[in-house]
Amino acid sequence: RNKHHLNFQHQTDHLLTTVSTEAMVYSVIRNLQKSLKYRGGWKGLLEHMYTNGDYPFKFGTFMGSDAAGNRYYENRVDYTFGQHRWVEPGDIHNWDSSSVSPEWQGWMTSTFDEPPCAEEEYIAGKTEKVDQMCESNAPDKSNVGLQGNLWNFHNLHNQTQVRSRGYGIGNPIVGLPPGAKDGYYTQPGSPYNDASIRPLEFVGALDADGGRKYKSEKWAERLRTASEKKSIESEKETSIQEIFGAVPGRKGARGGTTLGK
């Protein structure tokens, strides 16, 4: 009886494993078919795998797009909170998280309930409950949701990306031409801030023809040759002897120069 029971249990486990494997393979095939239809063919599917790398492939409702061509989706049924909203980049080769515009970033992080494409209708419904306290000639009913125009460089909202990859060579990734100024903010006092850079001013030159210019005495000391430095030291010694009336060749008791009367 025990042997028969063990054989039956083994057959049952094998059958369940087989059914589970077949169901998994079937679900993968059906998921692949659905993904091909949803993405418009192999090109769209492979592009989605290359950019998002999600498997099983994510499906959701298209909520809108921005000026950069980024597409935004939502699925509150199949995915947990925090994963129910995502973006598919418009430029898959130069994608950066800063390419997401601020209004869509707020929607993706659930800061906003409505996507930017529906915010006007949403704000209009909310401002209906705002009582007008007095007569006003302002063009806007309220300041809820009011914002100025946002300008960005090549759809990069974080301007720290707009910088040269080397001195004067530009950055082809973000479209910064050679010789153009970096677009990121620099604080006052920074050596990269134009307002804090002092112009180079020379105070003299070591050569008669204007060569070897210097802006400080310390700079001039570095430019002088060994013979020039020796000549200057000799002139200093001669000047000291003339000032104090020193007698050449005469030494004091401690080896110092004896000054004349």
CSV table of C-alpha atoms in Angstrom, one decimal:
chain,number,residue,atom,x,y,z
A,1,ARG,CA,0.0,0.0,0.0
A,2,ASN,CA,2.8,2.4,0.9
A,3,LYS,CA,4.6,1.6,-2.4
A,4,HIS,CA,1.4,2.2,-4.4
A,5,HIS,CA,0.9,5.5,-2.6
A,6,LEU,CA,4.4,6.7,-3.4
A,7,ASN,CA,4.0,5.8,-7.0
A,8,PHE,CA,0.7,7.7,-7.2
A,9,GLN,CA,2.3,10.7,-5.5
A,10,HIS,CA,5.2,10.6,-7.9
A,11,GLN,CA,3.0,10.4,-10.9
A,12,THR,CA,0.9,13.3,-9.6
A,13,ASP,CA,3.9,15.5,-9.0
A,14,HIS,CA,5.2,14.7,-12.5
A,15,LEU,CA,1.8,15.5,-14.0
A,16,LEU,CA,1.6,18.8,-12.2
A,17,THR,CA,5.1,19.7,-13.2
A,18,THR,CA,4.4,18.9,-16.8
A,19,VAL,CA,1.1,20.9,-16.8
A,20,SER,CA,2.9,23.8,-15.1
A,21,THR,CA,5.7,23.8,-17.7
A,22,GLU,CA,3.3,23.6,-20.5
A,23,ALA,CA,1.2,26.5,-19.1
A,24,MET,CA,4.4,28.6,-18.7
A,25,VAL,CA,5.5,27.9,-22.2
A,26,TYR,CA,2.0,28.7,-23.5
A,27,SER,CA,1.8,31.9,-21.5
A,28,VAL,CA,5.2,33.0,-22.9
A,29,ILE,CA,4.1,32.3,-26.4
A,30,ARG,CA,0.8,34.1,-25.9
A,31,ASN,CA,2.6,37.0,-24.2
A,32,LEU,CA,5.0,37.2,-27.1
A,33,GLN,CA,2.2,37.2,-29.6
A,34,LYS,CA,0.4,39.9,-27.7
A,35,SER,CA,3.6,42.0,-27.5
A,36,LEU,CA,4.2,41.7,-31.2
A,37,LYS,CA,0.7,43.0,-31.9
A,38,TYR,CA,0.9,45.7,-29.2
A,39,ARG,CA,4.4,46.9,-30.3
A,40,GLY,CA,3.6,46.8,-34.1
A,41,GLY,CA,6.0,44.0,-35.0
A,42,TRP,CA,9.5,42.8,-34.1
A,43,LYS,CA,11.1,46.2,-34.5
A,44,GLY,CA,8.9,47.8,-31.9
A,45,LEU,CA,9.3,44.8,-29.6
A,46,LEU,CA,13.1,44.6,-29.7
A,47,GLU,CA,13.2,48.4,-29.3
A,48,HIS,CA,11.1,48.1,-26.1
A,49,MET,CA,13.3,45.3,-24.8
A,50,TYR,CA,16.4,47.4,-25.5
A,51,THR,CA,15.1,50.5,-23.7
A,52,ASN,CA,13.0,49.2,-20.8
A,53,GLY,CA,14.3,45.6,-20.6
A,54,ASP,CA,11.1,44.5,-18.9
A,55,TYR,CA,9.9,40.9,-19.1
A,56,PRO,CA,7.0,40.0,-19.1
A,57,PHE,CA,6.6,42.9,-21.6
A,58,LYS,CA,4.7,45.7,-20.0
A,59,PHE,CA,1.3,46.7,-21.4
A,60,GLY,CA,-0.6,49.8,-20.4
A,61,THR,CA,-2.8,52.7,-21.5
A,62,PHE,CA,-1.1,55.5,-23.5
A,63,MET,CA,-1.5,58.6,-21.4
A,64,GLY,CA,0.3,61.1,-23.6
A,65,SER,CA,3.7,62.3,-24.9
A,66,ASP,CA,5.9,65.4,-24.6
A,67,ALA,CA,7.9,67.6,-27.0
A,68,ALA,CA,10.9,65.2,-26.9
A,69,GLY,CA,8.7,62.3,-28.2
A,70,ASN,CA,8.7,60.4,-24.9
A,71,ARG,CA,5.6,58.3,-24.5
A,72,TYR,CA,4.0,57.7,-21.1
A,73,TYR,CA,1.9,54.7,-20.0
A,74,GLU,CA,-0.1,53.6,-17.1
A,75,ASN,CA,-1.4,50.2,-15.9
A,76,ARG,CA,-3.0,50.1,-12.4
A,77,VAL,CA,-4.3,46.6,-12.8
A,78,ASP,CA,-1.3,44.4,-13.5
A,79,TYR,CA,1.4,46.3,-11.7
A,80,THR,CA,2.0,47.4,-8.1
A,81,PHE,CA,2.1,51.0,-7.0
A,82,GLY,CA,5.3,52.6,-8.1
A,83,GLN,CA,5.6,50.4,-11.2
A,84,HIS,CA,2.2,51.3,-12.7
A,85,ARG,CA,3.5,54.3,-14.6
A,86,TRP,CA,6.5,54.4,-16.9
A,87,VAL,CA,8.1,56.2,-19.9
A,88,GLU,CA,9.3,54.9,-23.2
A,89,PRO,CA,12.0,57.3,-24.6
A,90,GLY,CA,11.6,59.0,-27.9
A,91,ASP,CA,15.4,59.0,-28.6
A,92,ILE,CA,16.6,55.5,-27.5
A,93,HIS,CA,20.2,56.2,-28.2
A,94,ASN,CA,20.6,59.5,-26.2
A,95,TRP,CA,18.3,58.8,-23.3
A,96,ASP,CA,18.8,60.3,-20.0
A,97,SER,CA,16.5,60.6,-17.0
A,98,SER,CA,16.7,64.4,-17.2
A,99,SER,CA,14.9,64.1,-20.6
A,100,VAL,CA,11.6,63.7,-18.7
A,101,SER,CA,9.9,67.0,-18.4
A,102,PRO,CA,9.1,68.3,-14.9
A,103,GLU,CA,5.3,68.0,-15.4
A,104,TRP,CA,5.5,64.4,-16.5
A,105,GLN,CA,8.0,63.6,-13.8
A,106,GLY,CA,5.5,64.7,-11.2
A,107,TRP,CA,2.9,62.5,-12.7
A,108,MET,CA,5.2,59.5,-12.9
A,109,THR,CA,6.0,59.8,-9.2
A,110,SER,CA,2.3,60.2,-8.3
A,111,THR,CA,2.8,63.8,-7.2
A,112,PHE,CA,0.0,64.7,-9.7
A,113,ASP,CA,-3.1,62.7,-10.1
A,114,GLU,CA,-3.8,63.8,-13.7
A,115,PRO,CA,-1.3,63.7,-16.6
A,116,PRO,CA,-0.2,67.0,-18.0
A,117,CYS,CA,-2.4,66.5,-21.1
A,118,ALA,CA,-5.5,66.6,-18.9
A,119,GLU,CA,-4.3,69.1,-16.3
A,120,GLU,CA,-6.3,72.0,-17.8
A,121,GLU,CA,-9.6,70.1,-17.4
A,122,TYR,CA,-8.5,68.9,-14.0
A,123,ILE,CA,-7.6,72.4,-12.8
A,124,ALA,CA,-10.8,73.8,-14.2
A,125,GLY,CA,-12.8,71.4,-12.2
A,126,LYS,CA,-10.9,72.2,-9.0
A,127,THR,CA,-11.1,75.9,-9.4
A,128,GLU,CA,-14.8,75.8,-9.8
A,129,LYS,CA,-14.9,75.4,-6.0
A,130,VAL,CA,-12.7,78.5,-5.5
A,131,ASP,CA,-14.9,81.4,-4.6
A,132,GLN,CA,-14.2,84.7,-6.3
A,133,MET,CA,-13.9,87.1,-3.3
A,134,CYS,CA,-13.9,90.3,-5.4
A,135,GLU,CA,-14.1,91.5,-8.9
A,136,SER,CA,-10.9,91.2,-10.8
A,137,ASN,CA,-9.7,92.0,-14.4
A,138,ALA,CA,-6.9,89.5,-14.2
A,139,PRO,CA,-6.8,87.2,-17.3
A,140,ASP,CA,-6.5,84.1,-15.1
A,141,LYS,CA,-9.2,82.9,-12.7
A,142,SER,CA,-6.6,81.7,-10.1
A,143,ASN,CA,-3.0,80.9,-9.8
A,144,VAL,CA,-3.6,77.1,-9.5
A,145,GLY,CA,-1.4,75.3,-12.0
A,146,LEU,CA,-0.1,78.5,-13.5
A,147,GLN,CA,3.5,78.3,-14.8
A,148,GLY,CA,5.6,80.1,-17.3
A,149,ASN,CA,7.0,78.7,-20.5
A,150,LEU,CA,9.9,76.2,-20.0
A,151,TRP,CA,12.8,76.4,-22.4
A,152,ASN,CA,15.4,73.7,-22.6
A,153,PHE,CA,18.3,72.7,-24.8
A,154,HIS,CA,17.7,69.6,-27.0
A,155,ASN,CA,15.0,68.4,-24.5
A,156,LEU,CA,17.5,68.3,-21.7
A,157,HIS,CA,15.9,69.8,-18.7
A,158,ASN,CA,18.9,69.3,-16.5
A,159,GLN,CA,21.5,71.7,-18.0
A,160,THR,CA,24.4,70.0,-16.3
A,161,GLN,CA,24.4,67.6,-19.2
A,162,VAL,CA,25.1,70.5,-21.6
A,163,ARG,CA,28.9,70.7,-21.2
A,164,SER,CA,31.9,70.1,-23.5
A,165,ARG,CA,33.6,66.7,-23.4
A,166,GLY,CA,36.9,68.4,-23.7
A,167,TYR,CA,38.4,71.9,-24.0
A,168,GLY,CA,36.7,73.6,-27.0
A,169,ILE,CA,35.6,70.3,-28.7
A,170,GLY,CA,31.9,70.5,-27.8
A,171,ASN,CA,29.7,67.6,-27.1
A,172,PRO,CA,27.9,65.8,-30.1
A,173,ILE,CA,25.8,63.7,-27.8
A,174,VAL,CA,23.8,66.8,-26.6
A,175,GLY,CA,24.4,68.8,-29.8
A,176,LEU,CA,26.8,71.3,-28.2
A,177,PRO,CA,29.0,72.6,-31.1
A,178,PRO,CA,32.8,73.2,-30.6
A,179,GLY,CA,33.7,76.4,-29.0
A,180,ALA,CA,30.3,77.0,-27.5
A,181,LYS,CA,29.9,77.8,-23.9
A,182,ASP,CA,28.7,75.2,-21.4
A,183,GLY,CA,25.1,75.5,-20.4
A,184,TYR,CA,25.2,74.5,-16.8
A,185,TYR,CA,25.0,76.9,-13.9
A,186,THR,CA,28.2,78.1,-12.1
A,187,GLN,CA,28.2,79.9,-8.8
A,188,PRO,CA,29.7,83.4,-8.4
A,189,GLY,CA,33.3,83.1,-7.6
A,190,SER,CA,33.8,79.9,-9.5
A,191,PRO,CA,36.7,79.9,-12.0
A,192,TYR,CA,34.1,78.7,-14.6
A,193,ASN,CA,31.9,81.7,-14.1
A,194,ASP,CA,32.5,84.4,-16.7
A,195,ALA,CA,31.7,87.2,-14.2
A,196,SER,CA,34.3,85.9,-11.8
A,197,ILE,CA,37.2,85.5,-14.3
A,198,ARG,CA,39.6,88.4,-13.9
A,199,PRO,CA,41.2,89.6,-17.2
A,200,LEU,CA,44.9,88.8,-17.7
A,201,GLU,CA,46.9,92.0,-17.1
A,202,PHE,CA,50.7,92.1,-17.4
A,203,VAL,CA,52.8,94.5,-15.3
A,204,GLY,CA,56.1,94.2,-17.2
A,205,ALA,CA,58.4,92.2,-19.5
A,206,LEU,CA,61.9,90.8,-19.0
A,207,ASP,CA,63.0,91.4,-22.6
A,208,ALA,CA,63.4,94.7,-24.2
A,209,ASP,CA,61.3,93.7,-27.2
A,210,GLY,CA,58.4,92.8,-24.9
A,211,GLY,CA,59.1,89.1,-24.6
A,212,ARG,CA,58.6,87.1,-21.4
A,213,LYS,CA,55.8,89.2,-20.0
A,214,TYR,CA,54.8,88.7,-16.3
A,215,LYS,CA,51.9,89.8,-14.2
A,216,SER,CA,53.6,89.6,-10.8
A,217,GLU,CA,57.1,89.6,-9.4
A,218,LYS,CA,56.7,85.9,-8.4
A,219,TRP,CA,55.9,85.1,-12.0
A,220,ALA,CA,58.9,87.1,-13.2
A,221,GLU,CA,61.1,85.1,-10.8
A,222,ARG,CA,60.0,81.9,-12.5
A,223,LEU,CA,60.8,83.2,-15.9
A,224,ARG,CA,64.4,84.4,-15.2
A,225,THR,CA,67.4,82.3,-16.1
A,226,ALA,CA,70.1,81.2,-13.6
A,227,SER,CA,72.5,83.9,-14.9
A,228,GLU,CA,69.9,86.6,-14.6
A,229,LYS,CA,69.1,85.6,-11.0
A,230,LYS,CA,72.9,85.5,-10.2
A,231,SER,CA,73.3,89.0,-11.7
A,232,ILE,CA,70.4,90.4,-9.6
A,233,GLU,CA,71.9,88.9,-6.4
A,234,SER,CA,75.3,90.5,-7.3
A,235,GLU,CA,73.6,93.9,-7.8
A,236,LYS,CA,71.8,93.5,-4.4
A,237,GLU,CA,75.1,92.8,-2.6
A,238,THR,CA,76.8,95.8,-4.3
A,239,SER,CA,73.9,98.1,-3.3
A,240,ILE,CA,74.1,96.9,0.3
A,241,GLN,CA,77.9,97.6,0.4
A,242,GLU,CA,77.4,101.0,-1.0
A,243,ILE,CA,74.7,101.9,1.5
A,244,PHE,CA,76.5,100.7,4.6
A,245,GLY,CA,80.0,101.6,3.4
A,246,ALA,CA,81.3,98.0,3.7
A,247,VAL,CA,85.1,97.4,3.2
A,248,PRO,CA,85.6,94.5,0.8
A,249,GLY,CA,87.8,91.6,2.0
A,250,ARG,CA,87.7,92.6,5.7
A,251,LYS,CA,85.9,90.2,8.1
A,252,GLY,CA,84.7,90.7,11.6
A,253,ALA,CA,85.3,88.4,14.6
A,254,ARG,CA,82.4,86.2,13.8
A,255,GLY,CA,82.9,86.1,10.1
A,256,GLY,CA,80.6,89.1,9.3
A,257,THR,CA,81.6,92.1,7.2
A,258,THR,CA,83.2,94.9,9.2
A,259,LEU,CA,81.5,98.2,8.4
A,260,GLY,CA,83.7,101.2,7.8
A,261,LYS,CA,83.6,104.3,10.0
